[in-house]
PDB file of C-alpha atoms in Angstrom:
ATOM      1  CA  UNK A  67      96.324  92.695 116.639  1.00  0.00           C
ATOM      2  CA  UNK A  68      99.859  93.786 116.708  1.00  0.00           C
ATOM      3  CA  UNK A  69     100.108  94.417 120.838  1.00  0.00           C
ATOM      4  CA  UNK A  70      98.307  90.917 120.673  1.00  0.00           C
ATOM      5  CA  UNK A  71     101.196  89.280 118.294  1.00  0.00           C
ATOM      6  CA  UNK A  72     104.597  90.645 119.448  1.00  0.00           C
ATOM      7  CA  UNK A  73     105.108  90.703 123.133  1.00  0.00           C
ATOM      8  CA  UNK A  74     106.543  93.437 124.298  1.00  0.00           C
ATOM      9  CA  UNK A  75     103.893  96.225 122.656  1.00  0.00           C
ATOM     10  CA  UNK A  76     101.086  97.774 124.023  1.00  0.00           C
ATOM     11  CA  UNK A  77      98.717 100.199 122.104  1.00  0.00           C
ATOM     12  CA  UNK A  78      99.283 103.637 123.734  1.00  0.00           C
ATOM     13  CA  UNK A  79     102.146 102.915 125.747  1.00  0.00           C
ATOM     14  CA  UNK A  80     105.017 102.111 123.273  1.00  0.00           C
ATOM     15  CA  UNK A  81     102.924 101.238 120.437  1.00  0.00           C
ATOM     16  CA  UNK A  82     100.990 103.944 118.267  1.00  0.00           C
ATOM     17  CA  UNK A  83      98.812 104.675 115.376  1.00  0.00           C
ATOM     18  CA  UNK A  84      98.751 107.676 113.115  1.00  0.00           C
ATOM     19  CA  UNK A  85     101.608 109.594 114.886  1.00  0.00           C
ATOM     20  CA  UNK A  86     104.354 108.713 117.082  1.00  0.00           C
ATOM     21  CA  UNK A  87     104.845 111.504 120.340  1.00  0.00           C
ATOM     22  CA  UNK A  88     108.394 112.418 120.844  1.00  0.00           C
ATOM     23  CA  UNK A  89     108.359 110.239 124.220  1.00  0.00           C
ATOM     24  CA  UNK A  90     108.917 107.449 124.776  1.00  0.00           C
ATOM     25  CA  UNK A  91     112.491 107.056 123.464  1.00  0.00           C
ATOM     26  CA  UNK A  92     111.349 103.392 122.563  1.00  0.00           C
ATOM     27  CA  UNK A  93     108.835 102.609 120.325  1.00  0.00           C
ATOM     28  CA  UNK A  94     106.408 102.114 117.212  1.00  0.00           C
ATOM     29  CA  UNK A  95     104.086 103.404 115.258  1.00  0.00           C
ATOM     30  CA  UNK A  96     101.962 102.659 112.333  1.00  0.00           C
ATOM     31  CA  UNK A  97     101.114 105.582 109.792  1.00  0.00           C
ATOM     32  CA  UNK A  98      98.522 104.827 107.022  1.00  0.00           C
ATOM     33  CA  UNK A  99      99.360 106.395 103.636  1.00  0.00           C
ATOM     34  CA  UNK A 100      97.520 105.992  99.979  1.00  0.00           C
ATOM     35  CA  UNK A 101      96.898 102.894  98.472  1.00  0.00           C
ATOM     36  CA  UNK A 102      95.284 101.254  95.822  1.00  0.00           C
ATOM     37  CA  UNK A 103      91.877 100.738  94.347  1.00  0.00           C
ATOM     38  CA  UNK A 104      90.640  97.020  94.823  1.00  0.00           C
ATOM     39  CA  UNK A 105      90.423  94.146  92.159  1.00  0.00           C
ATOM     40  CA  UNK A 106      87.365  92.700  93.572  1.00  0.00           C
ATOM     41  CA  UNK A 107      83.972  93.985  91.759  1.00  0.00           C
ATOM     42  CA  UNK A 108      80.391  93.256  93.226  1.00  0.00           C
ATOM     43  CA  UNK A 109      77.529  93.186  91.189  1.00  0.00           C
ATOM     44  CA  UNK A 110      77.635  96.633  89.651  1.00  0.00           C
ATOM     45  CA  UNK A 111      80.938  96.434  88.826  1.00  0.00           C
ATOM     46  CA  UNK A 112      81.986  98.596  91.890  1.00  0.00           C
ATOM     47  CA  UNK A 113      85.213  97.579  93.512  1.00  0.00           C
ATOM     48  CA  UNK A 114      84.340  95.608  96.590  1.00  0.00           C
ATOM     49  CA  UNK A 115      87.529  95.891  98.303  1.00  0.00           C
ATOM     50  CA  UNK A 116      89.970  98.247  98.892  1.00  0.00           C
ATOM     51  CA  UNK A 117      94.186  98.175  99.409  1.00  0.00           C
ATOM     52  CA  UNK A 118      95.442 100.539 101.969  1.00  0.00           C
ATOM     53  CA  UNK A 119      99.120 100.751 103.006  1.00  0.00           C
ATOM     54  CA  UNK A 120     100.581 101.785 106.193  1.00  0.00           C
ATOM     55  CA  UNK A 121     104.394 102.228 107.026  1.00  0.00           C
ATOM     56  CA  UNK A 122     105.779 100.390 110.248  1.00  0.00           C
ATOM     57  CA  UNK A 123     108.173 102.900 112.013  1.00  0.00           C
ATOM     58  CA  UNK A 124     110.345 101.435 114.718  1.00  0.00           C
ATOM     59  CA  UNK A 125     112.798 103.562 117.005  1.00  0.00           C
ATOM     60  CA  UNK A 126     115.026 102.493 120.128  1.00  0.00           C
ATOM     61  CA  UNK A 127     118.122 103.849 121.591  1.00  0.00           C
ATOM     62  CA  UNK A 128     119.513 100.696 121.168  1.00  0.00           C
ATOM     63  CA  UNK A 129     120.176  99.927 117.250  1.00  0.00           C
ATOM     64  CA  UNK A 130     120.155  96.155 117.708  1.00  0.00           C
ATOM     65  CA  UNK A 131     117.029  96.282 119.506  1.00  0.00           C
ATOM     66  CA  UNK A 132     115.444  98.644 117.140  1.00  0.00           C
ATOM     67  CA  UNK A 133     116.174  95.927 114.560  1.00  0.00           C
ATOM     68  CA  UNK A 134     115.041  93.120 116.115  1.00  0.00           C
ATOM     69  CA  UNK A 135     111.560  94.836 117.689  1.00  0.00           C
ATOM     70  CA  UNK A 136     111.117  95.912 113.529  1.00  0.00           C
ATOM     71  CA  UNK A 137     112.025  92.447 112.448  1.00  0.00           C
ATOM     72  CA  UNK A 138     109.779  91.158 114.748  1.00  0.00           C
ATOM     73  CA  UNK A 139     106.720  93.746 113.763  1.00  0.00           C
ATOM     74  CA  UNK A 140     107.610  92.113 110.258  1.00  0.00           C
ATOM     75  CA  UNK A 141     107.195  88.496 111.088  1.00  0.00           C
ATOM     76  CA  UNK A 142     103.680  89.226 112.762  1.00  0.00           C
ATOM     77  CA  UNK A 143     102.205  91.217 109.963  1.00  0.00           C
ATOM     78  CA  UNK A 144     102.843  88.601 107.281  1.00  0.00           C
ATOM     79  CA  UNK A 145      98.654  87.225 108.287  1.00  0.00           C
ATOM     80  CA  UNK A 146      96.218  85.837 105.589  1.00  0.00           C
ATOM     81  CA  UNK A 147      92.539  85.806 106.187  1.00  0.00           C
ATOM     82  CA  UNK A 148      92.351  87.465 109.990  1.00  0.00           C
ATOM     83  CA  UNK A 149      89.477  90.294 110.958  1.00  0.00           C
ATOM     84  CA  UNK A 150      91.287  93.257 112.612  1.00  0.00           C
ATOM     85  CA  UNK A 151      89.037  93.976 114.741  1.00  0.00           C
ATOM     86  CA  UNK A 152      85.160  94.229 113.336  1.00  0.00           C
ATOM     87  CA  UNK A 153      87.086  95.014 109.876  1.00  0.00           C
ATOM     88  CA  UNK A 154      87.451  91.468 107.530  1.00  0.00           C
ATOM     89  CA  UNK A 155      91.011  91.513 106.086  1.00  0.00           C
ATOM     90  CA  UNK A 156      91.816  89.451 103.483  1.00  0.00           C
ATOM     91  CA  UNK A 157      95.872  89.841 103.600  1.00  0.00           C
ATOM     92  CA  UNK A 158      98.293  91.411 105.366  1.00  0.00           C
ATOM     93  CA  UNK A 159     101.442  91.862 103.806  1.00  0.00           C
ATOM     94  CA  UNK A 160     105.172  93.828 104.063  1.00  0.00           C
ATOM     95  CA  UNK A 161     105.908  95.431 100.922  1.00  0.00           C
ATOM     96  CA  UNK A 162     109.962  94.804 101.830  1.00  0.00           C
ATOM     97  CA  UNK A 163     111.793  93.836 104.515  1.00  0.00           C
ATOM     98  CA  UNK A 164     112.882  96.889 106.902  1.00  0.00           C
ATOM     99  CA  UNK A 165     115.415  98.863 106.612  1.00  0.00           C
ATOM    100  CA  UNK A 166     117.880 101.571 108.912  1.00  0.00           C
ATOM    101  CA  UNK A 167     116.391 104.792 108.145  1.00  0.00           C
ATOM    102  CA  UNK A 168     118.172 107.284 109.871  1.00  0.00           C
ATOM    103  CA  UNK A 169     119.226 108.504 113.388  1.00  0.00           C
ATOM    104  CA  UNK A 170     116.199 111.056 114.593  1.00  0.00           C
ATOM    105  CA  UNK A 171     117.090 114.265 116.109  1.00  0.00           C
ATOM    106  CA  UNK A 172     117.574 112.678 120.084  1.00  0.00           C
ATOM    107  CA  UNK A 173     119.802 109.516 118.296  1.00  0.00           C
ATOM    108  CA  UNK A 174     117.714 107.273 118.415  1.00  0.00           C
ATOM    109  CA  UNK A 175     118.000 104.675 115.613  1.00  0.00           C
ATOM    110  CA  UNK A 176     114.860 104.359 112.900  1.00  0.00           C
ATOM    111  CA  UNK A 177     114.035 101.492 110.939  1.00  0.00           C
ATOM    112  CA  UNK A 178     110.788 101.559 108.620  1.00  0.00           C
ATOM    113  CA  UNK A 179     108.952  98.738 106.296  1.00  0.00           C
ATOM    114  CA  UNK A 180     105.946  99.357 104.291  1.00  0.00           C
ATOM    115  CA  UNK A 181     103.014  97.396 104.225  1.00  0.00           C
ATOM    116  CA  UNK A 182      99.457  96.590 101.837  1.00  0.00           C
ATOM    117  CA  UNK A 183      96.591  94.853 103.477  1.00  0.00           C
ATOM    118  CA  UNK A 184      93.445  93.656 101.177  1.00  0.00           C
ATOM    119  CA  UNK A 185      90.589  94.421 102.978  1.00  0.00           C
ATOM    120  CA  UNK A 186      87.066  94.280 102.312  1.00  0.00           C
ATOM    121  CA  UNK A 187      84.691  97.865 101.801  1.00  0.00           C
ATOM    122  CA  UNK A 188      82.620  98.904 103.896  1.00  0.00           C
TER     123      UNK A 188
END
C-alpha cells in the first residue's frame, strides 16, 4: 500500500517490514509492536477486531530528505476504510507527527512516528 502511495518506495529495495538491513544508507521500515484489544464484540461478546501499532522508521544521509520522505510516509498513512491487501482495515492512523530521533551509528539522520490501524480479526 505504502510503495503504492509515496513514490519513491519500493518493498524490498528501500522500503522494509519487520527489520531494516544496515544497507541501503536510504530508507524505511515499518516495525509492528503491541497494541490494543478491539472495541468491536460479535455475538459472543468476543472482540471482533483488533488494534495493532507499528512504528514508521525513516533514515537518509540527507536530514532534509529524511524529513520530507517521513513526512510524506505520514500523509499516506492517514487512510479510512482501505483493505491492505486480503486484510479489511478499518483505519489507519499516526499516533503523532514524526520526529528527529537520533543520528545512527554511519550518520545517517532517523526520524520515527508511531502508528494504530483498526483492523478486523481474522
Amino acid at each position: 500500500m505504502i510503495a503504492a502511495t509515496v513514490p519513491g518506495f519500493t518493498v524490498g529495495t528501500n522500503l522494509f517490514l519487520l527489520e531494516m538491513p544496515d544497507q541501503p544508507d536510504n530508507a524505511a521500515s515499518l516495525t509492528p509492536y503491541g497494541g490494543g484489544q478491539g472495541v468491536l464484540k460479535g455475538e459472543r461478546g468476543l472482540p471482533i477486531d483488533e488494534l495493532p501499532r507499528f512504528q514508521v522508521r525513516v533514515r537518509h544521509r540527507s536530514p532534509p530528505i529524511a524529513e520530507a520522505w517521513a513526512r510524506s510516509l505520514y500523509e499516506a498513512l492517514h487512510v479510512r476504510l482501505s483493505p491492505v491487501g486480503s486484510t479489511p482495515y478499518l483505519y489507519l492512523e499516526p499516533l503523532q507527527p514524526p520526529y528527529y530521533l537520533e543520528k545512527d551509528a554511519s550518520r545517517r539522520t532517523v526520524y520515527v512516528f508511531n502508528v494504530e490501524a483498526r483492523r478486523l480479526a481474522r
